[in-house]
Phi, psi and omega in degrees: 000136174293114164309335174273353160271119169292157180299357162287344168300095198298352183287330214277329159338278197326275195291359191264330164336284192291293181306322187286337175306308168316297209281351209260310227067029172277025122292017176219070204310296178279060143166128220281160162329320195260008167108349161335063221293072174208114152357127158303305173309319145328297178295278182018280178275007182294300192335281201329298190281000168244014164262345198238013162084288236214164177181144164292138144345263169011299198274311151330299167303322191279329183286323184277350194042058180211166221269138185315324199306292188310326175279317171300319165278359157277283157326351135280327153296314177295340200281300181298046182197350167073029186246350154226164186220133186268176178192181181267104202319109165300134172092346192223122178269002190256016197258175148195145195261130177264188237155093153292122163288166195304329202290291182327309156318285224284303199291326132355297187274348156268326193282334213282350169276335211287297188293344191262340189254353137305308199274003172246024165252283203287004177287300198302305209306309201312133150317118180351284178309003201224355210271310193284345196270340126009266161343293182272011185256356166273328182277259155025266179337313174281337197271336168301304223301321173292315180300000000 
């Protein structure tokens, strides 16, 4: 970081940003942080339907913060790939409700191991005493972001 730029510098955001993105690969769209050969928007919504068995469309969408169209085309692609299965919202003929199939299960369950042995070699890199200021300047960031 440049010293003659202050922490009120919206460039210095910018590049502490720009760098974490880099370092994370969330600049590399077809493969996930943890090294994973699956669209980041995928393993995502893999995450989602297998913490929750089932999920409205909808409901997907809002979680994920992305657009019905842009989720319906997510969800064609986990569909084409046999790792999900839509069905018809009961009561509502215009919803639909997802599903993982067992392939889907399995590919859910390599990534969410993929991910506990990365984020716990970069939990171990972080200094003890640095973890919690860690944390909260990750919460602090969204909670901007949400505004």
């Amino acid at each position: 970081m440049s010293s003659e730029r202050g922490t009120d510098d919206p460039a210095e955001l910018q590049e502490a940003l720009r760098g974490f993105v880099r370092a994370f690969g969330l600049h590399q769209p077809e493969k996930t942080p943890c090294g994973q050969p699956i669209p980041v928007s995928e393993a995502h919504a893999l995450g989602e339907l297998a913490q929750d068995g089932e999920l409205r469309q909808v409901e997907l969408a809002r979680r994920l913060r992305l657009t019905k169209s842009t989720v319906s085309r997510l969800v064609g692609q986990l569909t084409a790939r046999g790792w999900v299965e839509r069905a018809p919202a009961p009561g509502d003929g215009r919803g639909v409700v997802l599903r993982l199939t067992p392939s889907g299960e399995r590919a859910a369950g390599n990534l969410a191991e993929a991910r506990r042995e990365k984020f716990s070699r970069l939990l171990v890199s972080i200094p003890e005493h640095e973890r919690e200021g860690v944390l909260h300047a990750l919460h602090v960031l969204v909670e901007a972001l949400d505004e």
